[in-house]
PDB file of C-alpha atoms in Angstrom:
ATOM      1  CA  MET X  49     109.129 120.377  88.930  1.00  0.00           C
ATOM      2  CA  THR X  50     109.637 116.636  89.394  1.00  0.00           C
ATOM      3  CA  ILE X  51     106.658 114.458  90.262  1.00  0.00           C
ATOM      4  CA  GLU X  52     107.639 110.940  91.353  1.00  0.00           C
ATOM      5  CA  ALA X  53     104.157 109.844  92.406  1.00  0.00           C
ATOM      6  CA  ILE X  54     100.556 111.034  92.657  1.00  0.00           C
ATOM      7  CA  ALA X  55      98.662 110.332  95.885  1.00  0.00           C
ATOM      8  CA  VAL X  56      94.930 110.784  95.480  1.00  0.00           C
ATOM      9  CA  ASP X  57      91.824 110.438  97.635  1.00  0.00           C
ATOM     10  CA  ILE X  58      88.726 108.688  96.268  1.00  0.00           C
ATOM     11  CA  ASP X  59      85.430 110.066  97.623  1.00  0.00           C
ATOM     12  CA  GLY X  60      84.847 113.701  96.689  1.00  0.00           C
ATOM     13  CA  THR X  61      88.141 113.833  94.794  1.00  0.00           C
ATOM     14  CA  ILE X  62      88.116 111.382  91.898  1.00  0.00           C
ATOM     15  CA  THR X  63      84.398 110.812  92.500  1.00  0.00           C
ATOM     16  CA  ASP X  64      81.553 113.313  92.516  1.00  0.00           C
ATOM     17  CA  GLU X  65      78.927 113.946  95.203  1.00  0.00           C
ATOM     18  CA  LYS X  66      77.116 110.747  94.142  1.00  0.00           C
ATOM     19  CA  ARG X  67      80.354 108.734  94.410  1.00  0.00           C
ATOM     20  CA  HIS X  68      80.553 108.252  90.641  1.00  0.00           C
ATOM     21  CA  ILE X  69      84.142 108.115  89.369  1.00  0.00           C
ATOM     22  CA  CYS X  70      84.873 110.919  86.916  1.00  0.00           C
ATOM     23  CA  ILE X  71      86.151 109.748  83.530  1.00  0.00           C
ATOM     24  CA  SER X  72      88.467 112.752  83.230  1.00  0.00           C
ATOM     25  CA  ALA X  73      90.293 111.694  86.404  1.00  0.00           C
ATOM     26  CA  ILE X  74      90.704 108.116  85.206  1.00  0.00           C
ATOM     27  CA  GLU X  75      92.070 109.258  81.840  1.00  0.00           C
ATOM     28  CA  SER X  76      94.596 111.647  83.404  1.00  0.00           C
ATOM     29  CA  LEU X  77      95.767 109.149  86.023  1.00  0.00           C
ATOM     30  CA  ARG X  78      96.287 106.577  83.265  1.00  0.00           C
ATOM     31  CA  LYS X  79      98.289 109.132  81.265  1.00  0.00           C
ATOM     32  CA  ALA X  80     100.491 109.736  84.305  1.00  0.00           C
ATOM     33  CA  GLU X  81     100.996 105.995  84.745  1.00  0.00           C
ATOM     34  CA  ALA X  82     101.936 105.704  81.061  1.00  0.00           C
ATOM     35  CA  ASN X  83     104.538 108.414  81.689  1.00  0.00           C
ATOM     36  CA  GLY X  84     106.073 106.472  84.565  1.00  0.00           C
ATOM     37  CA  ILE X  85     104.335 108.326  87.403  1.00  0.00           C
ATOM     38  CA  PRO X  86     102.599 105.826  89.716  1.00  0.00           C
ATOM     39  CA  THR X  87      99.345 106.645  91.471  1.00  0.00           C
ATOM     40  CA  ILE X  88      98.813 105.773  95.138  1.00  0.00           C
ATOM     41  CA  ILE X  89      95.196 105.565  96.308  1.00  0.00           C
ATOM     42  CA  VAL X  90      94.805 107.194  99.756  1.00  0.00           C
ATOM     43  CA  THR X  91      91.348 106.732 101.236  1.00  0.00           C
ATOM     44  CA  GLY X  92      89.143 106.210 104.256  1.00  0.00           C
ATOM     45  CA  ASN X  93      87.465 103.331 102.442  1.00  0.00           C
ATOM     46  CA  VAL X  94      87.996  99.648 103.202  1.00  0.00           C
ATOM     47  CA  VAL X  95      90.925  97.982 101.488  1.00  0.00           C
ATOM     48  CA  ASN X  96      88.860  95.796  99.127  1.00  0.00           C
ATOM     49  CA  PHE X  97      86.999  98.859  97.801  1.00  0.00           C
ATOM     50  CA  ALA X  98      90.276 100.748  97.401  1.00  0.00           C
ATOM     51  CA  TYR X  99      91.859  97.807  95.609  1.00  0.00           C
ATOM     52  CA  ALA X 100      88.915  97.589  93.207  1.00  0.00           C
ATOM     53  CA  ALA X 101      89.358 101.300  92.406  1.00  0.00           C
ATOM     54  CA  GLU X 102      93.091 100.792  91.951  1.00  0.00           C
ATOM     55  CA  VAL X 103      92.554  97.965  89.449  1.00  0.00           C
ATOM     56  CA  LEU X 104      89.775  99.803  87.612  1.00  0.00           C
ATOM     57  CA  ILE X 105      91.897 102.920  87.144  1.00  0.00           C
ATOM     58  CA  GLY X 106      95.159 101.095  86.526  1.00  0.00           C
ATOM     59  CA  CYS X 107      97.176 102.450  89.451  1.00  0.00           C
ATOM     60  CA  SER X 108     100.532 100.875  90.297  1.00  0.00           C
ATOM     61  CA  GLY X 109     101.720 102.746  93.412  1.00  0.00           C
ATOM     62  CA  GLY X 110      99.784 100.808  96.042  1.00  0.00           C
ATOM     63  CA  LEU X 111      97.180 102.064  98.456  1.00  0.00           C
ATOM     64  CA  VAL X 112      96.516 103.470 101.900  1.00  0.00           C
ATOM     65  CA  ALA X 113      93.079 102.560 103.279  1.00  0.00           C
ATOM     66  CA  GLU X 114      91.031 103.142 106.441  1.00  0.00           C
ATOM     67  CA  ASN X 115      92.593 106.592 106.945  1.00  0.00           C
ATOM     68  CA  GLY X 116      96.066 105.119 107.335  1.00  0.00           C
ATOM     69  CA  GLY X 117      95.302 101.952 109.256  1.00  0.00           C
ATOM     70  CA  VAL X 118      96.008  99.701 106.276  1.00  0.00           C
ATOM     71  CA  VAL X 119      98.491  99.667 103.386  1.00  0.00           C
ATOM     72  CA  PHE X 120      98.818  97.329 100.420  1.00  0.00           C
ATOM     73  CA  LYS X 121     101.010  97.092  97.352  1.00  0.00           C
ATOM     74  CA  GLU X 122     101.232  94.276  94.825  1.00  0.00           C
ATOM     75  CA  GLY X 123     104.487  92.373  95.216  1.00  0.00           C
ATOM     76  CA  GLU X 124     105.220  93.592  98.739  1.00  0.00           C
ATOM     77  CA  ASN X 125     104.652  92.018 102.163  1.00  0.00           C
ATOM     78  CA  ASN X 126     104.043  88.670 100.406  1.00  0.00           C
ATOM     79  CA  ASN X 127     101.031  90.300  98.724  1.00  0.00           C
ATOM     80  CA  ALA X 128      99.300  90.517 102.103  1.00  0.00           C
ATOM     81  CA  VAL X 129      97.336  93.480 103.427  1.00  0.00           C
ATOM     82  CA  GLU X 130      99.378  95.168 106.141  1.00  0.00           C
ATOM     83  CA  THR X 131      97.705  96.688 109.204  1.00  0.00           C
ATOM     84  CA  LEU X 132      99.793  99.423 110.792  1.00  0.00           C
ATOM     85  CA  VAL X 133      98.053  99.598 114.167  1.00  0.00           C
ATOM     86  CA  GLU X 134      96.461  97.204 116.619  1.00  0.00           C
ATOM     87  CA  ARG X 135      92.686  97.622 116.858  1.00  0.00           C
ATOM     88  CA  SER X 136      92.513  97.505 120.676  1.00  0.00           C
ATOM     89  CA  PHE X 137      91.532 101.135 121.341  1.00  0.00           C
ATOM     90  CA  VAL X 138      88.991 101.193 118.520  1.00  0.00           C
ATOM     91  CA  THR X 139      87.491  97.877 119.619  1.00  0.00           C
ATOM     92  CA  SER X 140      87.104  99.241 123.154  1.00  0.00           C
ATOM     93  CA  ALA X 141      85.508 102.394 121.740  1.00  0.00           C
ATOM     94  CA  GLU X 142      83.107 100.280 119.700  1.00  0.00           C
ATOM     95  CA  GLU X 143      81.954  98.403 122.821  1.00  0.00           C
ATOM     96  CA  HIS X 144      81.583 101.693 124.690  1.00  0.00           C
ATOM     97  CA  LEU X 145      79.506 103.171 121.869  1.00  0.00           C
ATOM     98  CA  LYS X 146      77.247 100.120 121.697  1.00  0.00           C
ATOM     99  CA  GLU X 147      76.423 100.692 125.357  1.00  0.00           C
ATOM    100  CA  LYS X 148      75.995 104.464 125.055  1.00  0.00           C
ATOM    101  CA  LEU X 149      74.120 104.613 121.751  1.00  0.00           C
ATOM    102  CA  GLY X 150      71.989 101.507 122.182  1.00  0.00           C
ATOM    103  CA  GLU X 151      69.780 100.956 119.135  1.00  0.00           C
ATOM    104  CA  LYS X 152      71.327 103.995 117.457  1.00  0.00           C
ATOM    105  CA  PHE X 153      74.589 102.068 117.087  1.00  0.00           C
ATOM    106  CA  ASP X 154      73.169  99.454 114.737  1.00  0.00           C
ATOM    107  CA  LYS X 155      71.000 102.029 112.990  1.00  0.00           C
ATOM    108  CA  HIS X 156      73.883 104.343 112.083  1.00  0.00           C
ATOM    109  CA  ALA X 157      76.912 102.014 111.938  1.00  0.00           C
ATOM    110  CA  SER X 158      78.324 101.506 108.435  1.00  0.00           C
ATOM    111  CA  HIS X 159      77.533  98.198 106.778  1.00  0.00           C
ATOM    112  CA  ASP X 160      81.164  97.842 105.741  1.00  0.00           C
ATOM    113  CA  ASN X 161      82.425  97.737 109.352  1.00  0.00           C
ATOM    114  CA  MET X 162      82.584  93.948 109.038  1.00  0.00           C
ATOM    115  CA  TYR X 163      85.434  94.451 106.552  1.00  0.00           C
ATOM    116  CA  ARG X 164      87.296  97.131 108.490  1.00  0.00           C
ATOM    117  CA  LEU X 165      90.530  96.057 110.120  1.00  0.00           C
ATOM    118  CA  THR X 166      91.450  99.158 112.142  1.00  0.00           C
ATOM    119  CA  GLU X 167      88.515 101.572 112.524  1.00  0.00           C
ATOM    120  CA  THR X 168      84.769 101.880 113.114  1.00  0.00           C
ATOM    121  CA  VAL X 169      82.604 104.010 110.848  1.00  0.00           C
ATOM    122  CA  PHE X 170      79.156 105.601 111.093  1.00  0.00           C
ATOM    123  CA  TYR X 171      76.939 107.041 108.414  1.00  0.00           C
ATOM    124  CA  LYS X 172      76.331 110.762 108.707  1.00  0.00           C
ATOM    125  CA  THR X 173      72.758 110.064 109.739  1.00  0.00           C
ATOM    126  CA  LEU X 174      74.438 110.201 113.160  1.00  0.00           C
ATOM    127  CA  SER X 175      75.764 113.680 113.949  1.00  0.00           C
ATOM    128  CA  GLU X 176      79.392 114.229 114.886  1.00  0.00           C
ATOM    129  CA  LYS X 177      78.218 115.849 118.137  1.00  0.00           C
ATOM    130  CA  GLU X 178      76.207 112.749 119.082  1.00  0.00           C
ATOM    131  CA  LEU X 179      79.271 110.617 118.454  1.00  0.00           C
ATOM    132  CA  GLU X 180      81.549 112.937 120.440  1.00  0.00           C
ATOM    133  CA  ASP X 181      79.066 113.108 123.343  1.00  0.00           C
ATOM    134  CA  ALA X 182      78.835 109.318 123.476  1.00  0.00           C
ATOM    135  CA  LEU X 183      82.630 109.097 123.697  1.00  0.00           C
ATOM    136  CA  LYS X 184      83.127 111.848 126.290  1.00  0.00           C
ATOM    137  CA  ASP X 185      83.647 109.444 129.171  1.00  0.00           C
ATOM    138  CA  PHE X 186      85.534 106.800 127.192  1.00  0.00           C
ATOM    139  CA  LYS X 187      88.739 106.065 129.114  1.00  0.00           C
ATOM    140  CA  PHE X 188      90.956 105.909 126.011  1.00  0.00           C
ATOM    141  CA  LEU X 189      89.486 108.961 124.283  1.00  0.00           C
ATOM    142  CA  ASP X 190      92.933 110.571 123.935  1.00  0.00           C
ATOM    143  CA  GLU X 191      94.005 107.625 121.777  1.00  0.00           C
ATOM    144  CA  LEU X 192      91.313 108.243 119.157  1.00  0.00           C
ATOM    145  CA  GLU X 193      90.690 110.580 116.233  1.00  0.00           C
ATOM    146  CA  ILE X 194      87.269 111.262 114.717  1.00  0.00           C
ATOM    147  CA  TYR X 195      87.360 112.122 111.014  1.00  0.00           C
ATOM    148  CA  ASP X 196      84.524 113.471 108.920  1.00  0.00           C
ATOM    149  CA  SER X 197      85.280 112.205 105.410  1.00  0.00           C
ATOM    150  CA  GLY X 198      82.309 114.084 103.976  1.00  0.00           C
ATOM    151  CA  PHE X 199      80.478 110.793 103.506  1.00  0.00           C
ATOM    152  CA  ALA X 200      80.925 109.161 106.936  1.00  0.00           C
ATOM    153  CA  LEU X 201      82.324 109.580 110.452  1.00  0.00           C
ATOM    154  CA  HIS X 202      85.425 107.504 111.187  1.00  0.00           C
ATOM    155  CA  VAL X 203      86.626 106.506 114.659  1.00  0.00           C
ATOM    156  CA  THR X 204      90.339 105.874 114.163  1.00  0.00           C
ATOM    157  CA  ASP X 205      93.438 105.190 116.250  1.00  0.00           C
ATOM    158  CA  LYS X 206      95.369 108.475 116.325  1.00  0.00           C
ATOM    159  CA  ARG X 207      98.744 106.720 116.018  1.00  0.00           C
ATOM    160  CA  VAL X 208      98.141 106.460 112.276  1.00  0.00           C
ATOM    161  CA  ASN X 209      96.656 108.718 109.634  1.00  0.00           C
ATOM    162  CA  LYS X 210      96.711 109.054 105.869  1.00  0.00           C
ATOM    163  CA  GLY X 211      99.933 111.054 106.064  1.00  0.00           C
ATOM    164  CA  THR X 212     102.026 108.739 108.229  1.00  0.00           C
ATOM    165  CA  SER X 213     101.015 105.697 106.205  1.00  0.00           C
ATOM    166  CA  LEU X 214     101.580 107.385 102.836  1.00  0.00           C
ATOM    167  CA  LYS X 215     105.059 108.374 103.989  1.00  0.00           C
ATOM    168  CA  TYR X 216     105.719 104.804 105.145  1.00  0.00           C
ATOM    169  CA  LEU X 217     104.636 103.375 101.782  1.00  0.00           C
ATOM    170  CA  CYS X 218     106.630 105.945  99.788  1.00  0.00           C
ATOM    171  CA  GLU X 219     109.816 105.534 101.822  1.00  0.00           C
ATOM    172  CA  ARG X 220     109.591 101.767 101.385  1.00  0.00           C
ATOM    173  CA  ASN X 221     109.506 102.318  97.623  1.00  0.00           C
ATOM    174  CA  GLY X 222     112.241 104.952  97.448  1.00  0.00           C
ATOM    175  CA  ILE X 223     109.883 107.847  96.676  1.00  0.00           C
ATOM    176  CA  ASN X 224     110.839 111.275  98.030  1.00  0.00           C
ATOM    177  CA  MET X 225     107.825 112.888  99.707  1.00  0.00           C
ATOM    178  CA  ASP X 226     108.971 116.278  98.396  1.00  0.00           C
ATOM    179  CA  ASN X 227     108.234 114.934  94.908  1.00  0.00           C
ATOM    180  CA  VAL X 228     104.770 113.585  95.678  1.00  0.00           C
ATOM    181  CA  MET X 229     101.669 115.406  94.428  1.00  0.00           C
ATOM    182  CA  ALA X 230      98.812 114.817  96.887  1.00  0.00           C
ATOM    183  CA  ILE X 231      95.229 115.580  95.852  1.00  0.00           C
ATOM    184  CA  GLY X 232      92.232 115.689  98.187  1.00  0.00           C
ATOM    185  CA  ASP X 233      89.012 117.393  99.196  1.00  0.00           C
ATOM    186  CA  GLY X 234      88.177 116.843 102.869  1.00  0.00           C
ATOM    187  CA  GLN X 235      89.151 116.994 106.514  1.00  0.00           C
ATOM    188  CA  ASN X 236      90.726 113.549 106.537  1.00  0.00           C
ATOM    189  CA  ASP X 237      92.995 114.505 103.607  1.00  0.00           C
ATOM    190  CA  GLU X 238      94.820 117.232 105.524  1.00  0.00           C
ATOM    191  CA  ASP X 239      97.335 114.830 107.068  1.00  0.00           C
ATOM    192  CA  PHE X 240      98.554 113.377 103.798  1.00  0.00           C
ATOM    193  CA  LEU X 241      98.603 116.689 101.944  1.00  0.00           C
ATOM    194  CA  LYS X 242     100.867 118.102 104.645  1.00  0.00           C
ATOM    195  CA  GLN X 243     103.372 115.305 104.013  1.00  0.00           C
ATOM    196  CA  ALA X 244     103.625 115.998 100.270  1.00  0.00           C
ATOM    197  CA  GLY X 245     105.734 118.502  98.401  1.00  0.00           C
ATOM    198  CA  TYR X 246     102.836 119.438  96.090  1.00  0.00           C
ATOM    199  CA  ARG X 247      99.519 119.894  97.907  1.00  0.00           C
ATOM    200  CA  ILE X 248      96.460 120.072  95.649  1.00  0.00           C
ATOM    201  CA  ALA X 249      92.879 120.840  96.688  1.00  0.00           C
ATOM    202  CA  VAL X 250      90.151 120.151  94.131  1.00  0.00           C
ATOM    203  CA  GLY X 251      87.683 123.003  93.587  1.00  0.00           C
ATOM    204  CA  ASN X 252      85.024 121.483  95.857  1.00  0.00           C
ATOM    205  CA  ALA X 253      87.468 120.994  98.746  1.00  0.00           C
ATOM    206  CA  GLU X 254      86.858 122.307 102.251  1.00  0.00           C
ATOM    207  CA  ASP X 255      88.253 125.792 102.882  1.00  0.00           C
ATOM    208  CA  LYS X 256      90.698 124.492 105.503  1.00  0.00           C
ATOM    209  CA  LEU X 257      92.260 122.175 102.947  1.00  0.00           C
ATOM    210  CA  LYS X 258      92.521 124.979 100.410  1.00  0.00           C
ATOM    211  CA  GLU X 259      94.373 127.068 102.986  1.00  0.00           C
ATOM    212  CA  ILE X 260      97.210 124.532 103.314  1.00  0.00           C
ATOM    213  CA  SER X 261      97.372 123.712  99.608  1.00  0.00           C
ATOM    214  CA  THR X 262      99.967 124.954  97.153  1.00  0.00           C
ATOM    215  CA  TYR X 263      97.347 124.930  94.397  1.00  0.00           C
ATOM    216  CA  THR X 264      93.546 124.973  94.373  1.00  0.00           C
ATOM    217  CA  CYS X 265      91.917 123.638  91.233  1.00  0.00           C
ATOM    218  CA  LYS X 266      89.416 125.706  89.301  1.00  0.00           C
ATOM    219  CA  ASN X 267      87.427 122.528  88.604  1.00  0.00           C
ATOM    220  CA  ASN X 268      85.610 120.270  91.030  1.00  0.00           C
ATOM    221  CA  PHE X 269      85.987 116.546  91.779  1.00  0.00           C
ATOM    222  CA  GLY X 270      87.662 114.435  89.077  1.00  0.00           C
ATOM    223  CA  ASP X 271      87.854 117.343  86.655  1.00  0.00           C
ATOM    224  CA  GLY X 272      90.032 119.074  89.256  1.00  0.00           C
ATOM    225  CA  VAL X 273      92.253 115.998  89.499  1.00  0.00           C
ATOM    226  CA  ALA X 274      92.646 116.015  85.716  1.00  0.00           C
ATOM    227  CA  GLU X 275      93.420 119.746  85.783  1.00  0.00           C
ATOM    228  CA  ALA X 276      96.194 119.295  88.365  1.00  0.00           C
ATOM    229  CA  ILE X 277      97.755 116.324  86.599  1.00  0.00           C
ATOM    230  CA  GLU X 278      97.754 118.078  83.207  1.00  0.00           C
ATOM    231  CA  LYS X 279      99.210 121.229  84.768  1.00  0.00           C
ATOM    232  CA  PHE X 280     101.960 119.762  86.946  1.00  0.00           C
ATOM    233  CA  ALA X 281     102.673 116.138  86.049  1.00  0.00           C
ATOM    234  CA  LEU X 282     102.354 115.755  82.268  1.00  0.00           C
TER     235      LEU X 282
END
């Protein structure tokens, strides 16, 4: 088994249910980096949050943020954040939702939307059904994807996802997707796990993700990440 890179989600994967990063995951990812295996952060979070996690852990592979809408890697693209999709459909959806949801929009919209370049996010205090109902008559509905990350609901342009953007980043850096180990826990991780040769679900992952995985960890959250890295990469 040859692992050229590790692609890992943040929330619910290297962090626990309280969004605390697990020390075991950090230690194992650093060991992999020391052995020449770069880590790529793949997340639904905003790019500045993802970059902070990347620096904290010591990852060198770059990052995919906003469920594939954004990529970044030190030393590439003149060190600029790269958006992979125009925001037009999402911006139109946002205006539609403001009209349909009224006061609920501001009440449930994520505070980090001001930093988001390609998607709009709601806290899970708003139900997915309420969001779907409000979008039923949106004229560009077929252009959107709604992801439940486990921590929030993401309205995203369907032309990109974690998988397409991870593949783009890897191909640009000469990494064979067959040799990528992808680790995740939730619905929005399915796309990037499907692109990887080694598909890992941490123990707390959704059943659907476990079904498409080549290995399901015995341990949850970051301890599962450490388990997979020790077993397959080191």
